[in-house]
Short mmCIF file of C-alpha atoms and ligand atoms in Angstrom, two decimals:
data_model
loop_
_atom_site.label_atom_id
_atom_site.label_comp_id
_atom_site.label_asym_id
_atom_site.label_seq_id
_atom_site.Cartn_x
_atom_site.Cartn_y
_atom_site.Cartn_z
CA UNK A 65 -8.09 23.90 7.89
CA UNK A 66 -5.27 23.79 5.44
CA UNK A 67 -6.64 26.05 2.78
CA UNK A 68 -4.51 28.93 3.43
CA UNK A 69 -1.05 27.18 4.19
CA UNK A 70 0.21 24.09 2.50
CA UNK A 71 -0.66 20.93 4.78
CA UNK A 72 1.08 20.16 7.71
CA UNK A 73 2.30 16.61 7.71
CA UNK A 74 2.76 14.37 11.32
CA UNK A 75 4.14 10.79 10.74
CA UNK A 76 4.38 8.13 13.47
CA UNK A 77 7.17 5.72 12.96
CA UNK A 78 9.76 5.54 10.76
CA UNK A 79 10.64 1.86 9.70
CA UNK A 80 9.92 0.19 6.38
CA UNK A 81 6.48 2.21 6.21
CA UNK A 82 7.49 5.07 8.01
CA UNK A 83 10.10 5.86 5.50
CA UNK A 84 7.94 5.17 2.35
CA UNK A 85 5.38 8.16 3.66
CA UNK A 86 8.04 10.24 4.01
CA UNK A 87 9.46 9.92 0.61
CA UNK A 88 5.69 10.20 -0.99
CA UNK A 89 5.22 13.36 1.27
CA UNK A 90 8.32 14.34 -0.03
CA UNK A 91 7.96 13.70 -3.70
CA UNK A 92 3.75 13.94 -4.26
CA UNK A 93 3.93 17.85 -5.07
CA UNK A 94 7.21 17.74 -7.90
CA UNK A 95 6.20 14.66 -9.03
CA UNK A 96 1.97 16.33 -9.86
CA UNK A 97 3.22 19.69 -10.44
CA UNK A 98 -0.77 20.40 -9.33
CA UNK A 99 -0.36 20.05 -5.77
CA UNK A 100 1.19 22.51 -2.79
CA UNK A 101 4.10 21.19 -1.09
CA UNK A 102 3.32 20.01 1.94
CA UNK A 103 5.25 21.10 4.88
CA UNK A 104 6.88 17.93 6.43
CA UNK A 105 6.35 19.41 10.54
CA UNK A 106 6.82 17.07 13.25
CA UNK A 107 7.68 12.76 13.23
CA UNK A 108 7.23 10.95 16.33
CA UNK A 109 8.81 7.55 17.24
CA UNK A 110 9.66 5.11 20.25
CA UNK A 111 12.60 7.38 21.85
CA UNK A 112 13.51 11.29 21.51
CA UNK A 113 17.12 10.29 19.95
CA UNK A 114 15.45 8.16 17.47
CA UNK A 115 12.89 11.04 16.83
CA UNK A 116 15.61 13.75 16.23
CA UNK A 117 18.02 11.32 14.05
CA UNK A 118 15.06 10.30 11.44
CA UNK A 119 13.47 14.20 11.70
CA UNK A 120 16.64 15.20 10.40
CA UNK A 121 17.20 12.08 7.42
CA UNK A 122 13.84 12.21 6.11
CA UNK A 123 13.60 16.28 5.91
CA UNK A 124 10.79 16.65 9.08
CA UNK A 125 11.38 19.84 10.97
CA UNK A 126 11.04 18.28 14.43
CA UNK A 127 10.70 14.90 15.95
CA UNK A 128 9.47 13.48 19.37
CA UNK A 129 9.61 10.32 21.75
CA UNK A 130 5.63 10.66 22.54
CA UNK A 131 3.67 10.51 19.52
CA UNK A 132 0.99 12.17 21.46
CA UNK A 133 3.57 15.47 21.00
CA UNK A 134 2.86 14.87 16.57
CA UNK A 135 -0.93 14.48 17.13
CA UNK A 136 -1.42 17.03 19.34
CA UNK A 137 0.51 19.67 17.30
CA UNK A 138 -1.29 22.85 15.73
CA UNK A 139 0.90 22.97 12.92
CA UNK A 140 -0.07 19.20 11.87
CA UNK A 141 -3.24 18.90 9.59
CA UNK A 142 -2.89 14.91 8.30
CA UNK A 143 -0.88 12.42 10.73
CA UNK A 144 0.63 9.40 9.09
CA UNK A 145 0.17 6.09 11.16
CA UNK A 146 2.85 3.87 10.06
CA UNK A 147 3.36 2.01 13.80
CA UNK A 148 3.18 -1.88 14.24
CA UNK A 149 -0.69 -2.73 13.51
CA UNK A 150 -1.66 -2.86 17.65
CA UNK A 151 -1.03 1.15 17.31
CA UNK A 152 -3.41 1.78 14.63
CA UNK A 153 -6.48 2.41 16.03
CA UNK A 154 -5.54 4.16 19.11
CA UNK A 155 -3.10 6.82 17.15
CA UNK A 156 -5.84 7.17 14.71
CA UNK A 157 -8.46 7.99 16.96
CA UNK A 158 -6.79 10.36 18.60
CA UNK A 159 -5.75 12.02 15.69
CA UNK A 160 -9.01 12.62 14.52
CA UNK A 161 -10.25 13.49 17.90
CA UNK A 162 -7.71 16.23 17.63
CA UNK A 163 -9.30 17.19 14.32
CA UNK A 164 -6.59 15.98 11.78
CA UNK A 165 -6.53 13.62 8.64
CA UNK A 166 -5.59 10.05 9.10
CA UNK A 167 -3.41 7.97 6.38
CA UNK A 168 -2.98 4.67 8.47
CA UNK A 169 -1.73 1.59 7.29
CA UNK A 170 -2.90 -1.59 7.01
CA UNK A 171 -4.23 -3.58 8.41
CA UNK A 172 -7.08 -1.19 9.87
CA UNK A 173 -6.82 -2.57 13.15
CA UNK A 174 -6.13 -6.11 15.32
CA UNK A 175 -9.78 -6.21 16.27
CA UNK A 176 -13.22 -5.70 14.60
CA UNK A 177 -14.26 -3.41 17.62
CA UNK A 178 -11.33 -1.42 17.17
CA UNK A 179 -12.01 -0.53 13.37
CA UNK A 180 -15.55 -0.19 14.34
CA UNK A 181 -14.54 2.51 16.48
CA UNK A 182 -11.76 4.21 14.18
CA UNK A 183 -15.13 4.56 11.46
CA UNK A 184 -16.97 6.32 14.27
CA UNK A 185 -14.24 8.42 15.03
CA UNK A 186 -13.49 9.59 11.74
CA UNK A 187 -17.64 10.21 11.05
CA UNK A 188 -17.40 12.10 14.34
CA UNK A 189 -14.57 14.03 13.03
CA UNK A 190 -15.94 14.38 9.50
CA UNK A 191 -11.75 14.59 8.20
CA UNK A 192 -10.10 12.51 5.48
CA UNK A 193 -9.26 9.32 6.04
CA UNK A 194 -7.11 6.51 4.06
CA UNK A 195 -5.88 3.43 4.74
CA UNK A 196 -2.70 1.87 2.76
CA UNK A 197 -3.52 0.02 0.20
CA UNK A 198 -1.20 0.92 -2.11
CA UNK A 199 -2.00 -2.03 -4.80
CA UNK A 200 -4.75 -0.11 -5.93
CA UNK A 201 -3.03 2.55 -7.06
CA UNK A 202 -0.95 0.88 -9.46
CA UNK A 203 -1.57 1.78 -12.99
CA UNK A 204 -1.89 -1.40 -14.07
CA UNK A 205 -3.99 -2.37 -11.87
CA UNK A 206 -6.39 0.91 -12.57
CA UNK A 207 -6.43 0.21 -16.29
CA UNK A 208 -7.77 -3.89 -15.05
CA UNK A 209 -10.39 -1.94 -13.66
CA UNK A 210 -11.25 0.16 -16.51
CA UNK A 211 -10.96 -3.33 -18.77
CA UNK A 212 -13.42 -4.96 -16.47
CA UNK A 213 -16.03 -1.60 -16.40
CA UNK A 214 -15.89 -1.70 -20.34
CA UNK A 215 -16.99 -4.78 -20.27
CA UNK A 216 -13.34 -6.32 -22.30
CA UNK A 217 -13.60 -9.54 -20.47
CA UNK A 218 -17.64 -9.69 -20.35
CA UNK A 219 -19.13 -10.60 -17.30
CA UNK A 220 -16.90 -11.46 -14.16
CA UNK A 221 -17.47 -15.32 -12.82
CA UNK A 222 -14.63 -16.43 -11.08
CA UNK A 223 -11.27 -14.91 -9.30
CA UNK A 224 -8.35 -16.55 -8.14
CA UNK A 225 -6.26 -14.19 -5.93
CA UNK A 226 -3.00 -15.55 -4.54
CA UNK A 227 -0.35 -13.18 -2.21
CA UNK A 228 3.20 -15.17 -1.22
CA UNK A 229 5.97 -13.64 0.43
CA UNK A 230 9.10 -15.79 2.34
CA UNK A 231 9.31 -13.24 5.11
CA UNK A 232 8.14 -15.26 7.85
CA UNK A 233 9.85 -18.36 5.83
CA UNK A 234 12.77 -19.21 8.27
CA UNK A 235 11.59 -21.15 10.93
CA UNK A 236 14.81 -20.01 13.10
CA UNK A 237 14.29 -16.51 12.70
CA UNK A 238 13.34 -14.64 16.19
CA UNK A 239 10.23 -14.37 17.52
CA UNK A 240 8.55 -10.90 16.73
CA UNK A 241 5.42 -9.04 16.85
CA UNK A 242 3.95 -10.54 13.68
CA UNK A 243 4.00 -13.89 16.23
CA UNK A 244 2.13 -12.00 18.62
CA UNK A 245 -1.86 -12.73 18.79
CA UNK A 246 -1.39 -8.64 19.91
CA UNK A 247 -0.50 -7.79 15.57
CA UNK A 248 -3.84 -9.92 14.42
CA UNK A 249 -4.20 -13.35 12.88
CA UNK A 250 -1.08 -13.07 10.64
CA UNK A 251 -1.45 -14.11 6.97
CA UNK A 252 -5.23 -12.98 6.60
CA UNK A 253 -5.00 -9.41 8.32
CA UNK A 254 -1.07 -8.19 7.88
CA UNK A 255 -1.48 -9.21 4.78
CA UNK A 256 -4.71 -10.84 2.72
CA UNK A 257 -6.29 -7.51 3.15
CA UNK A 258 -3.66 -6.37 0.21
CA UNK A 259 -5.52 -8.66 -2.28
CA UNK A 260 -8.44 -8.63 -0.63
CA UNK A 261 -8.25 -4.24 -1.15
CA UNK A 262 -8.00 -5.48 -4.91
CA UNK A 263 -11.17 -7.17 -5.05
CA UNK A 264 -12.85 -4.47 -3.26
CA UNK A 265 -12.18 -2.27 -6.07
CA UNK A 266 -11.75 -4.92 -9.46
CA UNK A 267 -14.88 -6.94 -8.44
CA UNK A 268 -17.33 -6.53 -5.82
CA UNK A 269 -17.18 -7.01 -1.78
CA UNK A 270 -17.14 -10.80 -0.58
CA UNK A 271 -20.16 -11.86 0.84
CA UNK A 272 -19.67 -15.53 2.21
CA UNK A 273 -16.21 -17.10 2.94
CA UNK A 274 -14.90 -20.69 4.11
CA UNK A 275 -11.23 -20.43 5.42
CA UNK A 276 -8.56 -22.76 6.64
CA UNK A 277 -5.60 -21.29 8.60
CA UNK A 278 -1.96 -23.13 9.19
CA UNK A 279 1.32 -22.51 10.91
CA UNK A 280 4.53 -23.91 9.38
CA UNK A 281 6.23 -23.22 12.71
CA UNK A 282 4.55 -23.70 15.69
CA UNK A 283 7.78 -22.54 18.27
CA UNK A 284 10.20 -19.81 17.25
CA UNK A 285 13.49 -19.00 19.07
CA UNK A 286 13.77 -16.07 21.39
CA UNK A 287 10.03 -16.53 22.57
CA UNK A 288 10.47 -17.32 26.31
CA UNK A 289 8.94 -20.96 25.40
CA UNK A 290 5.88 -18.97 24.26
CA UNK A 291 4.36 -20.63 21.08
CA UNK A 292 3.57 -18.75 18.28
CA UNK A 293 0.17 -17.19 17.96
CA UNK A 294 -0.50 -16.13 14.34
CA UNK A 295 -1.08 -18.40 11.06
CA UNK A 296 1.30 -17.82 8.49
CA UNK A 297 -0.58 -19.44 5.74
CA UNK A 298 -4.22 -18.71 4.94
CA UNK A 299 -6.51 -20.58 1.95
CA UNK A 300 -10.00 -19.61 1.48
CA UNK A 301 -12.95 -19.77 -0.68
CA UNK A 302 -15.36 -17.37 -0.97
CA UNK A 303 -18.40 -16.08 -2.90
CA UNK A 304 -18.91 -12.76 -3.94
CA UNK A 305 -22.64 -12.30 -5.11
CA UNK A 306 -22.78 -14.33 -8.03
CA UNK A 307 -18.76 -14.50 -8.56
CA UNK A 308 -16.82 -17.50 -6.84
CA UNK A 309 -13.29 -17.27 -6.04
CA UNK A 310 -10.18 -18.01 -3.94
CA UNK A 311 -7.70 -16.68 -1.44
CA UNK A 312 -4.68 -18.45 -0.75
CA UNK A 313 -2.07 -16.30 1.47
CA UNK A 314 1.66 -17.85 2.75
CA UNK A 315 3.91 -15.36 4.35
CA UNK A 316 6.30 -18.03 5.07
CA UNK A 317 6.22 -19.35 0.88
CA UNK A 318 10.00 -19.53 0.68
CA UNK A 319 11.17 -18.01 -3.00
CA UNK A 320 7.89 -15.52 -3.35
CA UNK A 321 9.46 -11.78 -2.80
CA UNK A 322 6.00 -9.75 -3.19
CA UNK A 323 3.76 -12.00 -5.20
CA UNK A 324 0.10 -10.70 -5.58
CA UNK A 325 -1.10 -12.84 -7.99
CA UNK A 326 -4.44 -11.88 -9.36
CA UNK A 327 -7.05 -13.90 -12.42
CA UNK A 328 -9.90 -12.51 -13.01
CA UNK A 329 -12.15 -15.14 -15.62
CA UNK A 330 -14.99 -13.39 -17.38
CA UNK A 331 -17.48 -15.02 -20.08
CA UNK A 332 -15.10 -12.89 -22.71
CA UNK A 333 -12.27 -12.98 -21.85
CA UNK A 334 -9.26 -13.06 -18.54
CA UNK A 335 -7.61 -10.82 -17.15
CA UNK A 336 -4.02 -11.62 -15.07
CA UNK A 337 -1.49 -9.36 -12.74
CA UNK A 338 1.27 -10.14 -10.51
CA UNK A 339 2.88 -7.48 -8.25
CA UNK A 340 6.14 -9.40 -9.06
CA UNK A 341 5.84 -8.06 -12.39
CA UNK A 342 3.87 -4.56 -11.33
CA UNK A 343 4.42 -3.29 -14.66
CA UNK A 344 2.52 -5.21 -16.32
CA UNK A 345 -0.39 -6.59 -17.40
CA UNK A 346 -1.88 -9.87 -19.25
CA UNK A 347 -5.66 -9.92 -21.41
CA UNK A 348 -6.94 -12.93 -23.07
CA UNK A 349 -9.90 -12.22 -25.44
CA UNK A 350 -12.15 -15.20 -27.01
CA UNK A 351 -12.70 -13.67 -29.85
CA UNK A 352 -11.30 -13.32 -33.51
CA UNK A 353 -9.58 -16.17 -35.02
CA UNK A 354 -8.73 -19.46 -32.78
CA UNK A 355 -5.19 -19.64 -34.22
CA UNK A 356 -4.62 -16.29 -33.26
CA UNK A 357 -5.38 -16.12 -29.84
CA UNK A 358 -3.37 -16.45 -26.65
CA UNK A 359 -2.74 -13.64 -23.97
CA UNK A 360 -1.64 -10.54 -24.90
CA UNK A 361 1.54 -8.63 -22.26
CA UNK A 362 0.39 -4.84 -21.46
CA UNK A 363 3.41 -3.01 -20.63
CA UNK A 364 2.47 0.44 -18.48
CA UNK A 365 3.13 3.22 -19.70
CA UNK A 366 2.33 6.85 -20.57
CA UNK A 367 -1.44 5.97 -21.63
CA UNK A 368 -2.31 4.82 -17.72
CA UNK A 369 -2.48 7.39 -15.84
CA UNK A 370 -1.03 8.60 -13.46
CA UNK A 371 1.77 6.88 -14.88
CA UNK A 372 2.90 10.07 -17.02
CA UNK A 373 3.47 12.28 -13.85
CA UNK A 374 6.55 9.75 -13.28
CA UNK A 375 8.16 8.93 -16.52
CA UNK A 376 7.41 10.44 -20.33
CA UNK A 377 8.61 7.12 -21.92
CA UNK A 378 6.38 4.07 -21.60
CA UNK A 379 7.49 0.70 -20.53
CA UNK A 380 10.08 2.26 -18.07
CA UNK A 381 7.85 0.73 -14.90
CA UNK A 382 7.23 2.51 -11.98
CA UNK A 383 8.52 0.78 -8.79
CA UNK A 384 6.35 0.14 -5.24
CA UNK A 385 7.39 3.55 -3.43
CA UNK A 386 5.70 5.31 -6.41
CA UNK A 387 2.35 4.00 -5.38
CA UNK A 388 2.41 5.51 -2.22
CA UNK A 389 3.30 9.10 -4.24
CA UNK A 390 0.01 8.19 -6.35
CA UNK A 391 -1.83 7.43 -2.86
CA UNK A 392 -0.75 10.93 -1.39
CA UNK A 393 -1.91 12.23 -4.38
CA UNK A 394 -5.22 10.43 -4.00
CA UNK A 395 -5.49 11.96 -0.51
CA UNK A 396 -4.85 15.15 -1.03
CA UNK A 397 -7.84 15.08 -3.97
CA UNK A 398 -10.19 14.06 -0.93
CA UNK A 399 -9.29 16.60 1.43
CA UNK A 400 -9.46 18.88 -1.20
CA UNK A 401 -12.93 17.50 -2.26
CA UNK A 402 -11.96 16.40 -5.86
CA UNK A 403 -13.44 12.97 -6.86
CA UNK A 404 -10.34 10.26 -5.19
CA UNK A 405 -9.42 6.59 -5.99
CA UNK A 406 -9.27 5.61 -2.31
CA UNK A 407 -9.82 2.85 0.57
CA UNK A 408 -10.74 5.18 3.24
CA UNK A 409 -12.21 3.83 7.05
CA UNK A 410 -15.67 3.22 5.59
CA UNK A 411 -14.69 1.33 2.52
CA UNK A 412 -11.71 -0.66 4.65
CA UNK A 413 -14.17 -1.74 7.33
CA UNK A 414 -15.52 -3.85 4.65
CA UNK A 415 -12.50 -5.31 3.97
CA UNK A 416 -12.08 -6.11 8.00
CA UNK A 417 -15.23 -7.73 8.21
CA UNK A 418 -14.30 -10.02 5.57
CA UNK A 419 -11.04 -10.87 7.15
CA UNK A 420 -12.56 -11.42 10.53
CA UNK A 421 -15.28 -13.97 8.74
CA UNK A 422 -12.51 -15.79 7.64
CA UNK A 423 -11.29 -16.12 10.94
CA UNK A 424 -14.34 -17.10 12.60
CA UNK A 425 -15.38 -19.45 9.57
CA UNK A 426 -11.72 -21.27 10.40
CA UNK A 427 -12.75 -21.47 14.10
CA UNK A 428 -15.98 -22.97 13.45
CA UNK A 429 -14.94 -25.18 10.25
CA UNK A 430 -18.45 -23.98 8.20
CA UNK A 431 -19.12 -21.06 5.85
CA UNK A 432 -19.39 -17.64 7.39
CA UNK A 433 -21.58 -14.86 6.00
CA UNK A 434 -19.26 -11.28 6.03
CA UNK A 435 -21.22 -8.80 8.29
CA UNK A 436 -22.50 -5.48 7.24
N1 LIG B 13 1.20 -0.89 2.62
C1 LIG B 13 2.15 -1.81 2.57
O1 LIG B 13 2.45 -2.33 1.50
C2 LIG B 13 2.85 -2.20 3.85
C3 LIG B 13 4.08 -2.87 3.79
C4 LIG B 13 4.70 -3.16 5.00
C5 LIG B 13 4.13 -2.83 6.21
N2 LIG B 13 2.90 -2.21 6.21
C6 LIG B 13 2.26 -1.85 7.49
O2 LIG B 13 2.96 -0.73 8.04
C7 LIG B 13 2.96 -0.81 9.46
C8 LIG B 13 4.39 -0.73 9.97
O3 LIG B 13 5.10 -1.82 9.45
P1 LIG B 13 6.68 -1.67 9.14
O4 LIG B 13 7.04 -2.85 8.33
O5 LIG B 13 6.97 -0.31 8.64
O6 LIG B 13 7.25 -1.84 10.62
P2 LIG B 13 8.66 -1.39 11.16
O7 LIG B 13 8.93 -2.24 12.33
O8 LIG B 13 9.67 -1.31 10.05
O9 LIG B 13 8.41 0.12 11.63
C9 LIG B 13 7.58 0.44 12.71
C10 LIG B 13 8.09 1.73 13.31
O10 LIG B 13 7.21 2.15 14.35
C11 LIG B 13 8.00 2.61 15.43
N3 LIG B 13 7.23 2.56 16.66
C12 LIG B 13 6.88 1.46 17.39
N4 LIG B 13 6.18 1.82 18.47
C13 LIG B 13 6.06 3.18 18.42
C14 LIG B 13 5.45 4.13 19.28
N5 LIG B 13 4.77 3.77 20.38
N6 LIG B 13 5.52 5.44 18.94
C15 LIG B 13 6.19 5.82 17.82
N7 LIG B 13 6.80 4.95 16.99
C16 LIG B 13 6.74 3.64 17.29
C17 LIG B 13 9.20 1.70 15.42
O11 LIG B 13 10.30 2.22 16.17
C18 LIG B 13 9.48 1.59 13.94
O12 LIG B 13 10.30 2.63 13.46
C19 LIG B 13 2.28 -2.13 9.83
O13 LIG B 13 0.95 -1.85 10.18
C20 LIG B 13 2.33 -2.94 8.55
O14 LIG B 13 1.26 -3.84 8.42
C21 LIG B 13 2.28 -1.87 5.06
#
């Protein structure tokens, strides 16, 4: 479909997300130099004036108040979903129904059925689909993988993954939608799936979990007396084949900015990342002289790829809206049916199942086995 014309890009919503596609869109083909531009056609959002006024900042050549109008158009061949998570899986499924591409955010969906039915759709389809998890993409984080596939840190036997952020922190901030039941359980889905995309790819799918779920605030202002539905904090053990690990997730962790804290303990060796410091990695290997060891700082650079498409001098980092340049990249491999690094629907229904065992083994206080 878009062999003979550049692909036609459709993005729905324009807020934090919404703007970060955008910019990728905008910046995937200079920034490869291997890629056609893509053409940037039609943005939808919540009213016509809102539409017209971001269409017109973030370089789309026309915007509408129905989304259905961006899905829906012939000139659009992959449709960004960057909507509050209760919009995913509708908007995706129609999209693919109408025989485009789907980049959706994360979470998949608010509801196991739900992502059930976006896989079908997009099997029905048979088009590209991604989800965004854009922590993968991270050089750093691809050269952890290529450390642990070389076998640097010997054989994996434990992870500790830990994701804090303080935006949910203040306990007299306004009700919103990430109170609602309506956006999912809170810390686990909006959120836990990041790290829990990580593992996916570092280490191997979870297979059993035991989770605990909290909520710092129980009543928020602005709610109509309605008390708040989702858990802000998350802590969970799990078991992944042989490996043994640990989630712990606070969205309301006062101080923590974008902390994805991930250890990865192998009979050789550990491996260590945090998001905070993206541009960076630490390896500790047990071997050589015992004086002489300690862990060693990787600074990114030119030698982990893609980082050279950004910057020709090493250590200069790469910041977050360049991993969603790498991820369009990514896509537009798959459509174009070139080998991709990717978390599309099949791969991120995994990662749902796992989140909804770990809301189900909370419910029912035991250890859950994760579905397949
Ligand atoms: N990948 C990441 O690192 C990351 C980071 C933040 C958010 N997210 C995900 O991105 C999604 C959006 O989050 P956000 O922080 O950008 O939210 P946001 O509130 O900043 O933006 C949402 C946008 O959707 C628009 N919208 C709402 N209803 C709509 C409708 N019916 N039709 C068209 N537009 C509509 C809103 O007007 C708004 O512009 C969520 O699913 C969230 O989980 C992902």
């Amino acid at each position: 479909m878009a062999g003979e014309r550049n692909i036609g890009v459709g993005l729905i919503g324009t807020g934090y997300m919404g703007k970060c596609h955008a910019l990728a869109w905008n910046a995937v083909a200079p920034t490869f130099g291997d890629v056609a531009r893509p053409r940037l056609v039609h943005l939808g959002e919540a009213n016509a004036a809102l539409a017209g006024q971001k269409a017109a900042e973030l370089g789309f050549a026309r915007g509408s108040g129905d989304w259905r109008r961006v899905v829906e158009d012939p000139e659009v061949d992959i449709v960004s979903i960057t909507t509050p998570n209760a919009f995913h899986a509708e908007m995706a499924i129609a999209a693919l129904e109408a025989g485009k591409h789907v980049w959706c955010e994360k979470p998949m969906a608010t509801s196991l059925a739900d992502a059930e039915a976006m896989l079908a759709a997009a099997r029905k389809a048979g088009r590209v689909t991604a989800l965004g998890y854009n922590y993968i993409q991270n050089p750093a984080t691809r050269h952890m993988k290529a450390l642990i596939a070389e076998g640097v840190i010997g054989t994996v036997n434990h992870v500790r993954f830990e994701m804090d952020e303080d935006f949910m922190a203040d306990g007299t901030a306004p009700f919103g939608w990430k109170s609602m039941a309506a956006s999912g359980y809170g810390a686990l889905d909006d959120f836990g799936v990041h790290p829990l995309s990580l593992l996916s790819v570092l280490v191997v799918p979870i297979t059993e979990v035991i989770a605990d779920l909290a909520k710092p605030y129980e009543m928020r202002p602005a709610s109509g007396g309605k008390a708040v539905e989702t858990h802000d904090i998350a802590n969970v053990l799990f078991r992944a084949g042989t490996i043994s690990g640990s989630l712990l997730l606070n969205r309301s962790a006062w101080g923590r900015k974008g902390r994805i804290a991930v250890q990865v303990f192998g009979s050789e060796g550990t491996l260590a990342y945090d998001q905070e410091r993206m541009n960076e990695l630490q390896l500790y290997e047990a071997r050589g002289t015992a004086a002489n060891q300690g862990f060693r700082t990787i600074l990114t650079g030119t030698v982990h790829p893609p980082y050279d498409k950004f910057i020709p001098a090493p250590g200069h980092g790469l910041g977050f809206n360049d991993l969603k340049v790498i991820e369009a990249r990514e896509i537009l491999k798959r459509i174009a049916g070139e080998p991709a690094h990717l978390i599309d629907f099949e791969a991120g229904l995994a990662v749902e199942r796992a989140v909804h065992a770990m809301a189900r083994s909370h419910a029912e206080k035991a250890w859950v086995r994760v579905g397949s």
